[in-house]
PDB file of C-alpha atoms in Angstrom:
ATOM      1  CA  UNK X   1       0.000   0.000   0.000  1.00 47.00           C
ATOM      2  CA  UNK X   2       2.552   2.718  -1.349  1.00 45.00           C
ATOM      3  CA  UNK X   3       1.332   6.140  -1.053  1.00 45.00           C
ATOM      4  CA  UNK X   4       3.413   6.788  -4.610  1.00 42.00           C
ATOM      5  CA  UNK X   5       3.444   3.563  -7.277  1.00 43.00           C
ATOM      6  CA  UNK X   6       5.300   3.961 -10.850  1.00 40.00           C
ATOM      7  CA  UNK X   7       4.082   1.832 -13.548  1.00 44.00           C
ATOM      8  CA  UNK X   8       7.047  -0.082 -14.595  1.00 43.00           C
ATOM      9  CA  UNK X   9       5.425   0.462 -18.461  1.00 42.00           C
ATOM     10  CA  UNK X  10       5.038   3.971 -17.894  1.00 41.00           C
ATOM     11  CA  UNK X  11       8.445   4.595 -16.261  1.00 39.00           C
ATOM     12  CA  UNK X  12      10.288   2.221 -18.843  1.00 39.00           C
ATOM     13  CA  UNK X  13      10.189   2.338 -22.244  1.00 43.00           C
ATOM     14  CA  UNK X  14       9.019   5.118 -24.404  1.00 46.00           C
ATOM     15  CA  UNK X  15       5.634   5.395 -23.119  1.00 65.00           C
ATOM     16  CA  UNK X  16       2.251   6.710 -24.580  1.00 77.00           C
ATOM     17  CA  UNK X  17       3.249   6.386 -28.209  1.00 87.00           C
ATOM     18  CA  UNK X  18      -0.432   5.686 -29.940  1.00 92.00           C
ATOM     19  CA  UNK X  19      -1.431   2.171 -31.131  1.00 90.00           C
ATOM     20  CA  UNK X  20      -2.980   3.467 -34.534  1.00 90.00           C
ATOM     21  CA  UNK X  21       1.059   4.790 -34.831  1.00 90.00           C
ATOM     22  CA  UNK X  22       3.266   2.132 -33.613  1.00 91.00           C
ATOM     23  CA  UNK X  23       2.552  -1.635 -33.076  1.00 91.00           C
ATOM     24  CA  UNK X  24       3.028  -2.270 -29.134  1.00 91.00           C
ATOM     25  CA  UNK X  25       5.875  -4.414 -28.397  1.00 89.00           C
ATOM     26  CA  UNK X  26       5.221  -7.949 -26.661  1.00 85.00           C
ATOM     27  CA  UNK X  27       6.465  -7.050 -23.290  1.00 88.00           C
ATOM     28  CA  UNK X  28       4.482  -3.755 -23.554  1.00 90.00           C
ATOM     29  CA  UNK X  29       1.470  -5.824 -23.773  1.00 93.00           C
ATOM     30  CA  UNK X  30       1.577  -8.163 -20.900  1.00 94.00           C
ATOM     31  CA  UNK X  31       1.521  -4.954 -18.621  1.00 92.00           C
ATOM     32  CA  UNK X  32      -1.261  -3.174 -20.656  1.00 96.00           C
ATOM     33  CA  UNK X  33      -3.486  -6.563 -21.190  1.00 97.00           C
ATOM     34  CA  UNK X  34      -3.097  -6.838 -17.486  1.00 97.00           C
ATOM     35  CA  UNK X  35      -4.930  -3.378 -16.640  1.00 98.00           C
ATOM     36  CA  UNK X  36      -7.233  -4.139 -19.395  1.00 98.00           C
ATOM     37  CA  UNK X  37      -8.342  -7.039 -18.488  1.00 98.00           C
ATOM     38  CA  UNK X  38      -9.191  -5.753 -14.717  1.00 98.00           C
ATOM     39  CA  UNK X  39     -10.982  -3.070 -16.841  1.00 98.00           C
ATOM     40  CA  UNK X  40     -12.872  -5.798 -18.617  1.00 98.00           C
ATOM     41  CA  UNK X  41     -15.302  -6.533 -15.429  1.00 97.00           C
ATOM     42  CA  UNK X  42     -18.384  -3.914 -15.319  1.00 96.00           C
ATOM     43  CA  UNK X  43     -18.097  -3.838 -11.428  1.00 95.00           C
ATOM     44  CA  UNK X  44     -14.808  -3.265 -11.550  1.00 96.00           C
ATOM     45  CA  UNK X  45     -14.573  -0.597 -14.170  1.00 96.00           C
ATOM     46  CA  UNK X  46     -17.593   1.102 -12.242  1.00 95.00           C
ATOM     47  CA  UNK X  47     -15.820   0.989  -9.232  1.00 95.00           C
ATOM     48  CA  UNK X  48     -12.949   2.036 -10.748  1.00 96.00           C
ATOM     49  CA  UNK X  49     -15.078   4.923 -12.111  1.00 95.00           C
ATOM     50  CA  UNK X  50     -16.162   5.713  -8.143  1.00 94.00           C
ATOM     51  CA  UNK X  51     -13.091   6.173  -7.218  1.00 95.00           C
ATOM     52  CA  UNK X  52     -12.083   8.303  -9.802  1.00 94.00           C
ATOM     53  CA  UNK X  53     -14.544  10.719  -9.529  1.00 93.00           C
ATOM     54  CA  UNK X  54     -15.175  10.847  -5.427  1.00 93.00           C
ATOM     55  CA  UNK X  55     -14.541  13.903  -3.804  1.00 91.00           C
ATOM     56  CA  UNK X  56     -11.231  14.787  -3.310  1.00 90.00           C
ATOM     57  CA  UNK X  57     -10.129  12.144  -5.582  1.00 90.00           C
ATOM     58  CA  UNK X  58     -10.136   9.445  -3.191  1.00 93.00           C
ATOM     59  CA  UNK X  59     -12.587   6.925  -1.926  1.00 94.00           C
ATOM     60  CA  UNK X  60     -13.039   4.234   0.562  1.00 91.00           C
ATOM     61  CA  UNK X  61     -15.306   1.315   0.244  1.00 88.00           C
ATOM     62  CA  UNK X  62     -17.801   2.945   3.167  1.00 88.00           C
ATOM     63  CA  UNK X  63     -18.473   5.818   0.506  1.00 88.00           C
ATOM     64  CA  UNK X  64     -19.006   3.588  -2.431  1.00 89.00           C
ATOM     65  CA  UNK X  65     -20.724   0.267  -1.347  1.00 87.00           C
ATOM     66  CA  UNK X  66     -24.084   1.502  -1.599  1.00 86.00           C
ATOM     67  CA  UNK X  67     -23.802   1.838  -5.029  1.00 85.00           C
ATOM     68  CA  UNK X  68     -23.360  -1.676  -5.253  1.00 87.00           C
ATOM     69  CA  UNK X  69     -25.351  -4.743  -4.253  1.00 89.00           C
ATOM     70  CA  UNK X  70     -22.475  -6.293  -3.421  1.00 91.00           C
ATOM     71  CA  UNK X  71     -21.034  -7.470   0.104  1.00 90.00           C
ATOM     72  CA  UNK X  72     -17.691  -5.056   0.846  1.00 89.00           C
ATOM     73  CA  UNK X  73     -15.337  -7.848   1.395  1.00 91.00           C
ATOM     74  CA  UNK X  74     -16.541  -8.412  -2.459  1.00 94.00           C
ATOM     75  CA  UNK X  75     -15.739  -4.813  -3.344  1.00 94.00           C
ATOM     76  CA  UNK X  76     -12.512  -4.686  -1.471  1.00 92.00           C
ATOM     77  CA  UNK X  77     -11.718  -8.066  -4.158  1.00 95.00           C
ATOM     78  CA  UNK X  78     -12.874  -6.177  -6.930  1.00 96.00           C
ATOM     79  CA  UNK X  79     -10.209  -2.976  -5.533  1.00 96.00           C
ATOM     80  CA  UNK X  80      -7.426  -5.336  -5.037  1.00 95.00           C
ATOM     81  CA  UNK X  81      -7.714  -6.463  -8.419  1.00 97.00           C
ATOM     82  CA  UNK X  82      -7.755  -2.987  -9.983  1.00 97.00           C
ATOM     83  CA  UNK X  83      -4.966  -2.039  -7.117  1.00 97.00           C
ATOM     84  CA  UNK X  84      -2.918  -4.868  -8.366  1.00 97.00           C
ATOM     85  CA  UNK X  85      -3.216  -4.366 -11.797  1.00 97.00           C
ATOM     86  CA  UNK X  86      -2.034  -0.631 -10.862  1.00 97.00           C
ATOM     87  CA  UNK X  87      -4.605   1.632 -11.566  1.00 97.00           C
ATOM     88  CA  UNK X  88      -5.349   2.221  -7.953  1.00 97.00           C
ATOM     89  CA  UNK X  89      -3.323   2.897  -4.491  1.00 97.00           C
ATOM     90  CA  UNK X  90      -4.346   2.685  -1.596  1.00 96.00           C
ATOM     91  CA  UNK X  91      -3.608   3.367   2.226  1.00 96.00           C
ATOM     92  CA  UNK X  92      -4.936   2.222   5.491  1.00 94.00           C
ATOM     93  CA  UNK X  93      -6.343   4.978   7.878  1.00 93.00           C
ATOM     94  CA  UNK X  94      -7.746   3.381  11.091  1.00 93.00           C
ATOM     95  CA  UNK X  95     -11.042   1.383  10.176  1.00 91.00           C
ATOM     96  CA  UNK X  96     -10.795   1.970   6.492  1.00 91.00           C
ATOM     97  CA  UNK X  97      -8.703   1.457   3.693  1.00 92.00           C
ATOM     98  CA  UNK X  98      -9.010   4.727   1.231  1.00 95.00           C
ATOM     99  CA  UNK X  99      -8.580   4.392  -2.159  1.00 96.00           C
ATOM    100  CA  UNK X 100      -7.236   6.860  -5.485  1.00 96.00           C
ATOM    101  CA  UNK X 101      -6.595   6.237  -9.183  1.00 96.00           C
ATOM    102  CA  UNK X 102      -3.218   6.616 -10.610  1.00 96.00           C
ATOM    103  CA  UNK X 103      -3.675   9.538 -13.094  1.00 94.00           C
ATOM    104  CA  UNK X 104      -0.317   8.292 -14.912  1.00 94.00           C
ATOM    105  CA  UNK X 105      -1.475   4.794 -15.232  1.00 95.00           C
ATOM    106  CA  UNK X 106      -5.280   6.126 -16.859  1.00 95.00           C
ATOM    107  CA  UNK X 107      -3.034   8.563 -19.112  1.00 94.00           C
ATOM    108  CA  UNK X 108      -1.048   6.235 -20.137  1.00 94.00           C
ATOM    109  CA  UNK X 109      -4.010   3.793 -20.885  1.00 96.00           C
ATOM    110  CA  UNK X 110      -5.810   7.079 -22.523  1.00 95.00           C
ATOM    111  CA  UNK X 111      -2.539   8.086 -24.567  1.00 94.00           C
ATOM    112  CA  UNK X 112      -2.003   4.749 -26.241  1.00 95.00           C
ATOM    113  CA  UNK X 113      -5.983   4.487 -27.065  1.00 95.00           C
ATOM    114  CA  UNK X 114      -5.614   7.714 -28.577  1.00 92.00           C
ATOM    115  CA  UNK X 115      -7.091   8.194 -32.615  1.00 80.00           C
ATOM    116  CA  UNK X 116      -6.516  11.627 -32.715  1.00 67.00           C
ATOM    117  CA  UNK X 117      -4.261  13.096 -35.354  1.00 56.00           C
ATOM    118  CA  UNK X 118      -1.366  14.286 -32.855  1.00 49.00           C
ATOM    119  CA  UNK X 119      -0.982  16.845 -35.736  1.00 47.00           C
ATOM    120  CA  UNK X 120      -4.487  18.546 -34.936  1.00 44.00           C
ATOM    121  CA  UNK X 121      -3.308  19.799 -31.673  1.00 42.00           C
ATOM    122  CA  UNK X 122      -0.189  21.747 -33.611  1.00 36.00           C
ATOM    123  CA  UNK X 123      -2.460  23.184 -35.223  1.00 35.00           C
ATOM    124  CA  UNK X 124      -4.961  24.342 -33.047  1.00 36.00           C
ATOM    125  CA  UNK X 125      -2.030  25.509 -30.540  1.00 34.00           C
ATOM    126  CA  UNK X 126      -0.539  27.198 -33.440  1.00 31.00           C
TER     127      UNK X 126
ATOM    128  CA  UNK Q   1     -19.397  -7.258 -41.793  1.00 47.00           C
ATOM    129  CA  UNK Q   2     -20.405  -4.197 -42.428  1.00 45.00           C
ATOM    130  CA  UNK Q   3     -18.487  -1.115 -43.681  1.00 45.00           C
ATOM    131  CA  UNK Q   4     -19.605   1.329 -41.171  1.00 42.00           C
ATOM    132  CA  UNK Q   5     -20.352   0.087 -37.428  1.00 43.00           C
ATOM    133  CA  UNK Q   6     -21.550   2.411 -34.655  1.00 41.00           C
ATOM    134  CA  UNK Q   7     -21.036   1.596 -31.176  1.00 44.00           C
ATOM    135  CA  UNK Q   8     -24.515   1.755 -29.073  1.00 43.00           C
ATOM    136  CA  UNK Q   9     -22.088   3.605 -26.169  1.00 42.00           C
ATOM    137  CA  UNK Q  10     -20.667   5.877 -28.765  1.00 42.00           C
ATOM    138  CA  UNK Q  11     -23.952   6.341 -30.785  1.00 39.00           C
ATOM    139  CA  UNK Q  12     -26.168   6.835 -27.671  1.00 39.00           C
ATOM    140  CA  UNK Q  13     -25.957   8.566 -24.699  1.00 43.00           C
ATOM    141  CA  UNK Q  14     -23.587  11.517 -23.602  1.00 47.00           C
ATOM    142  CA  UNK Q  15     -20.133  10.580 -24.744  1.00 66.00           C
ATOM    143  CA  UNK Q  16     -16.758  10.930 -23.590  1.00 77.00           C
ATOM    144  CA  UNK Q  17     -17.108  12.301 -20.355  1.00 87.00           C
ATOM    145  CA  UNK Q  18     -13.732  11.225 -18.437  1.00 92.00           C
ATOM    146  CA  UNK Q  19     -14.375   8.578 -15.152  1.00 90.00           C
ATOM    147  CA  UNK Q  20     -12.004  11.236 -13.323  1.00 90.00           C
ATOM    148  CA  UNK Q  21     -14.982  13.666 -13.749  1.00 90.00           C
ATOM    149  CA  UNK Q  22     -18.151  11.878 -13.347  1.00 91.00           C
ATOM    150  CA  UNK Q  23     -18.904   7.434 -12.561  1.00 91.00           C
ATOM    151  CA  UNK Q  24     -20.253   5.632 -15.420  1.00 91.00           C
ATOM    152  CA  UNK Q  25     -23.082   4.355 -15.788  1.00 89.00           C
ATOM    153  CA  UNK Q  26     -24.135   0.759 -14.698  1.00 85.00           C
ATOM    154  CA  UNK Q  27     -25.032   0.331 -18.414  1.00 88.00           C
ATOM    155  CA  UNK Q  28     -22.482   2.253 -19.815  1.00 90.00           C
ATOM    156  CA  UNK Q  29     -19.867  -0.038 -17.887  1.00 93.00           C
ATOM    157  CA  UNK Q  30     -21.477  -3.122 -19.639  1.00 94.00           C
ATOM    158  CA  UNK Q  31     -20.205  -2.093 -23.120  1.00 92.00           C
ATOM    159  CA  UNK Q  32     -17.120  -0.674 -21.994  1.00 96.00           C
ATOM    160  CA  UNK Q  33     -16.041  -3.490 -19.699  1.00 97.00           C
ATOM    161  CA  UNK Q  34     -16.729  -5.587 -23.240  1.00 97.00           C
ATOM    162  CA  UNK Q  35     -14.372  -3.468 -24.986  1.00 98.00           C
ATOM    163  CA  UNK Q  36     -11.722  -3.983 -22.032  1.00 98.00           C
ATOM    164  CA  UNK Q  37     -12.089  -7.353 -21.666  1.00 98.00           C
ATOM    165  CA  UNK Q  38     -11.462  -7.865 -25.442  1.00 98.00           C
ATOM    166  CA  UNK Q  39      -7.993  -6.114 -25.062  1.00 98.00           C
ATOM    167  CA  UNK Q  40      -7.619  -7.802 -21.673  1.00 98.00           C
ATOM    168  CA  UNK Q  41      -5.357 -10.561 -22.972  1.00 97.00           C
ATOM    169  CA  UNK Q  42      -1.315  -9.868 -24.626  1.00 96.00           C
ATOM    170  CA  UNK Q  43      -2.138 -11.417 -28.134  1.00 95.00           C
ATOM    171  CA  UNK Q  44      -5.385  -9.786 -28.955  1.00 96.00           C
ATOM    172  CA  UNK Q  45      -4.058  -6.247 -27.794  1.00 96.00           C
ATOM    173  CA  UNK Q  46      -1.022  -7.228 -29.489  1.00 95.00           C
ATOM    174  CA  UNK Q  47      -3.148  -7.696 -32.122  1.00 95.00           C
ATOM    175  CA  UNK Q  48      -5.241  -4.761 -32.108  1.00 96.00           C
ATOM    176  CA  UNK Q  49      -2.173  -2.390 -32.294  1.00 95.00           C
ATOM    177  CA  UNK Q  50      -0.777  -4.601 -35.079  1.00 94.00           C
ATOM    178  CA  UNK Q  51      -4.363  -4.037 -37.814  1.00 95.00           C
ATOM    179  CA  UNK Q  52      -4.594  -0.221 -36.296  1.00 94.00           C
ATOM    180  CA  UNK Q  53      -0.745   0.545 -37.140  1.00 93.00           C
ATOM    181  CA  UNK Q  54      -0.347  -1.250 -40.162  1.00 93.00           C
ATOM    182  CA  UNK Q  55       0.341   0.768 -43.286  1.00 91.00           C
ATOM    183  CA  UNK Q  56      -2.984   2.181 -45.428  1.00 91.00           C
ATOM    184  CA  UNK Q  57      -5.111   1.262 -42.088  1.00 90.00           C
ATOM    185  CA  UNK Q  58      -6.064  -1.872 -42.609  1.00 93.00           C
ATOM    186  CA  UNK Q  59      -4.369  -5.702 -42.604  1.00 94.00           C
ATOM    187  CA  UNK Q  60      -5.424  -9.337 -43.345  1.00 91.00           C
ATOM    188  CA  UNK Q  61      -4.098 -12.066 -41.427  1.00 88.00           C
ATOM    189  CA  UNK Q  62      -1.958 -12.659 -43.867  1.00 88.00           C
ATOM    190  CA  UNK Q  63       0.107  -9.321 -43.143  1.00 88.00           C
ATOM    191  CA  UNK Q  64       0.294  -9.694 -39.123  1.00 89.00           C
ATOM    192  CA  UNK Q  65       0.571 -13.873 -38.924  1.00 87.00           C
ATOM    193  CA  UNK Q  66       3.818 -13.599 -39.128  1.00 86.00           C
ATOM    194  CA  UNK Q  67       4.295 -11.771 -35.785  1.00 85.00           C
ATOM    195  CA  UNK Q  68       2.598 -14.336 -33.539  1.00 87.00           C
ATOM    196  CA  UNK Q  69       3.448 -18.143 -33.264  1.00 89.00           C
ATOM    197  CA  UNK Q  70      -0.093 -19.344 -33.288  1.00 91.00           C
ATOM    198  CA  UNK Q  71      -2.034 -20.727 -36.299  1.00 90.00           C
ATOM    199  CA  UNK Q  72      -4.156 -18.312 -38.369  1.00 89.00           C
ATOM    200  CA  UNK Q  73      -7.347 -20.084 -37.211  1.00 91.00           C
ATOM    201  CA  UNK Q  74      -6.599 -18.590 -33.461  1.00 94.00           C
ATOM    202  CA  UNK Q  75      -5.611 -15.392 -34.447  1.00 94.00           C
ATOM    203  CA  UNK Q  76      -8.812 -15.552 -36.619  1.00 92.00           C
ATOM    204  CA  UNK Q  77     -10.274 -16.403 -33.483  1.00 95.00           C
ATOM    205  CA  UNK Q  78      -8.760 -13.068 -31.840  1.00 96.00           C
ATOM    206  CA  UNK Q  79      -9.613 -11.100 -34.277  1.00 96.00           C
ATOM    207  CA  UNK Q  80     -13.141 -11.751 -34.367  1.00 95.00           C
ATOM    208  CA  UNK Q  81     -13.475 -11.181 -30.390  1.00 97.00           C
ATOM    209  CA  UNK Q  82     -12.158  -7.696 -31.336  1.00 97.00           C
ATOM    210  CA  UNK Q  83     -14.772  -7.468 -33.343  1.00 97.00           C
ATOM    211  CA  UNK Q  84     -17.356  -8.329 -31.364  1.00 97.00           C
ATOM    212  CA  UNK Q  85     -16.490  -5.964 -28.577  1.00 97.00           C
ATOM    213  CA  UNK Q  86     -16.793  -3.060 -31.694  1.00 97.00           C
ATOM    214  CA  UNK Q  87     -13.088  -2.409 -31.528  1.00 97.00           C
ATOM    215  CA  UNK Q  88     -12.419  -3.419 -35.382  1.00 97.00           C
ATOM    216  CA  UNK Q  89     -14.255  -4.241 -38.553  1.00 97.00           C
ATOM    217  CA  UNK Q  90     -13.779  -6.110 -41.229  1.00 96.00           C
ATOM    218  CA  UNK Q  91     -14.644  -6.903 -44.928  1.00 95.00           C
ATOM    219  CA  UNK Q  92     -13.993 -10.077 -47.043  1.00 94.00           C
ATOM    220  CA  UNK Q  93     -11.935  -9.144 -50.284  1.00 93.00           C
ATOM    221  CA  UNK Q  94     -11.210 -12.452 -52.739  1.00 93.00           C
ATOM    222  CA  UNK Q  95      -9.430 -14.873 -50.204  1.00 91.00           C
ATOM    223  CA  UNK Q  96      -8.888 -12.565 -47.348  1.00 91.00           C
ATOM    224  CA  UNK Q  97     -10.745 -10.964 -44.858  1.00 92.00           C
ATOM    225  CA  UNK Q  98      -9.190  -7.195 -44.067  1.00 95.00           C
ATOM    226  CA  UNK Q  99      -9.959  -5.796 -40.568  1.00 96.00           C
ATOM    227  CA  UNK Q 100      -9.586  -2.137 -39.558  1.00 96.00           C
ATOM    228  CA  UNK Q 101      -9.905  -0.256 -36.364  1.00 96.00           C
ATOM    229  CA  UNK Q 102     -12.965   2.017 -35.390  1.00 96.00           C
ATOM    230  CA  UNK Q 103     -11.163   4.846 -34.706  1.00 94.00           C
ATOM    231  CA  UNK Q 104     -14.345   6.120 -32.497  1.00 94.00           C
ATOM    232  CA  UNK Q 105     -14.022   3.824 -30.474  1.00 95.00           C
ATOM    233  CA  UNK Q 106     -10.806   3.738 -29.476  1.00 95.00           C
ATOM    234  CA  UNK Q 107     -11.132   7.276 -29.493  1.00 94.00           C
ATOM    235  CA  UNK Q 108     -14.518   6.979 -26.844  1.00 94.00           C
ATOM    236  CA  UNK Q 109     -12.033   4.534 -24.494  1.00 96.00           C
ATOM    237  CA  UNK Q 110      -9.563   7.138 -24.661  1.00 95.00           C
ATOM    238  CA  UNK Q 111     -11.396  10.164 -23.830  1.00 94.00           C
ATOM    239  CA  UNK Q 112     -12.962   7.854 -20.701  1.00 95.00           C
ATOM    240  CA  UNK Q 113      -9.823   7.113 -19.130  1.00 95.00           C
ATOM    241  CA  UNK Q 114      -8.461  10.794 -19.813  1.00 92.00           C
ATOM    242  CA  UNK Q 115      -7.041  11.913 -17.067  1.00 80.00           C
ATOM    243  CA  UNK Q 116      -6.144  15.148 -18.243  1.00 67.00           C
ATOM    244  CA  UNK Q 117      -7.045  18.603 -16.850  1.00 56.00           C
ATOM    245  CA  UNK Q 118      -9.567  19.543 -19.227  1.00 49.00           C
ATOM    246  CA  UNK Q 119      -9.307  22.832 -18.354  1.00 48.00           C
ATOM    247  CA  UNK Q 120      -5.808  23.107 -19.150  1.00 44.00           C
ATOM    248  CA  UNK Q 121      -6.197  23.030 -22.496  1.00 42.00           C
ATOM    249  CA  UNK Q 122      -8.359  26.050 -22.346  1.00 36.00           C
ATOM    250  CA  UNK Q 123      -5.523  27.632 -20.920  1.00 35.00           C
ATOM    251  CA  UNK Q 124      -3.366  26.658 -23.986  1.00 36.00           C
ATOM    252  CA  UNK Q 125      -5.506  27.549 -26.697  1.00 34.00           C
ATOM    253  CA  UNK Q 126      -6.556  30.455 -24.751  1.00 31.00           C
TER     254      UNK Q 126
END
């Protein structure tokens, strides 16, 4: 339960470089399919979506489990997965466990997803 | 088959709106979690970025075989998962069946997991 957790894909290799651009390499995809698949669960990308948007950016499960009709020991599951996949942190604070995205890690997701024409933005910055 | 394909989630309700800004929808997580799950495993993202790189837009499995040791029946197989989840398209030409990306909907995954100021590029532009 770091309070800071680098992405070994986003601190490595060239990161962020568009799929519609470059093929990603085979190692590059292990890590990605990884956080993708975790995605790939509709409780899980809901929660994931919770956390993301709570209030000051950070959540823990007594704020979000009555948007679910699921037990919390299920929900904390469903946050280790997405924590161990490492789109979320975490950290203990007495009773509860408090949870936050990674902005890097959803970046990084959102920057190799990307179809934009990167030249677009030259030109609207221009 | 068809030519042009529209994503219900991209087609229907309010698009785009960044999980760091508002939670998804219970339904709208269905058809996402669909699309993550489909690039949850190495070979089909592998895959993915593979037909959305390659050169004119578009590839048969003749042109990205090559880069996998698995049998063109499996990444047939792959390829039409991807398709299901309304990530690519595809057309039969003669022998071979070309597949493309939908760039809207990699473009829809990648303005969800945005985690990107949006007012800062007001500030740019400004």
């Amino acid at each position: 339960m770091s309070k800071q957790k680098v992405l070994p894909v986003v601190a490595g290799e060239a990161c962020c470089t568009p799929l519609v651009q470059e093929p990603l390499s085979a190692d590059a995809t292990v890590e990605l399919a990884r956080m993708f698949k975790a995605m790939g669960d509709p409780v899980r990308l809901r929660l994931l979506s919770l956390v993301a948007s709570h209030a000051g950016g950070e959540a823990c499960v007594c704020d979000i489990s009555e948007s679910f009709d699921l037990s919390q020991p299920t929900i904390s599951h469903h946050l280790k997965v997405l924590r161990q996949a490492g789109l979320l942190d975490c950290e203990r604070r007495g009773t509860w466990v408090y949870y936050w995205v990674i902005p890097a890690a959803l970046q990084h997701l959102s920057s190799i997803l990307s179809s934009a024409d990167p030249t677009a933005d030259t030109l609207v910055t221009a």
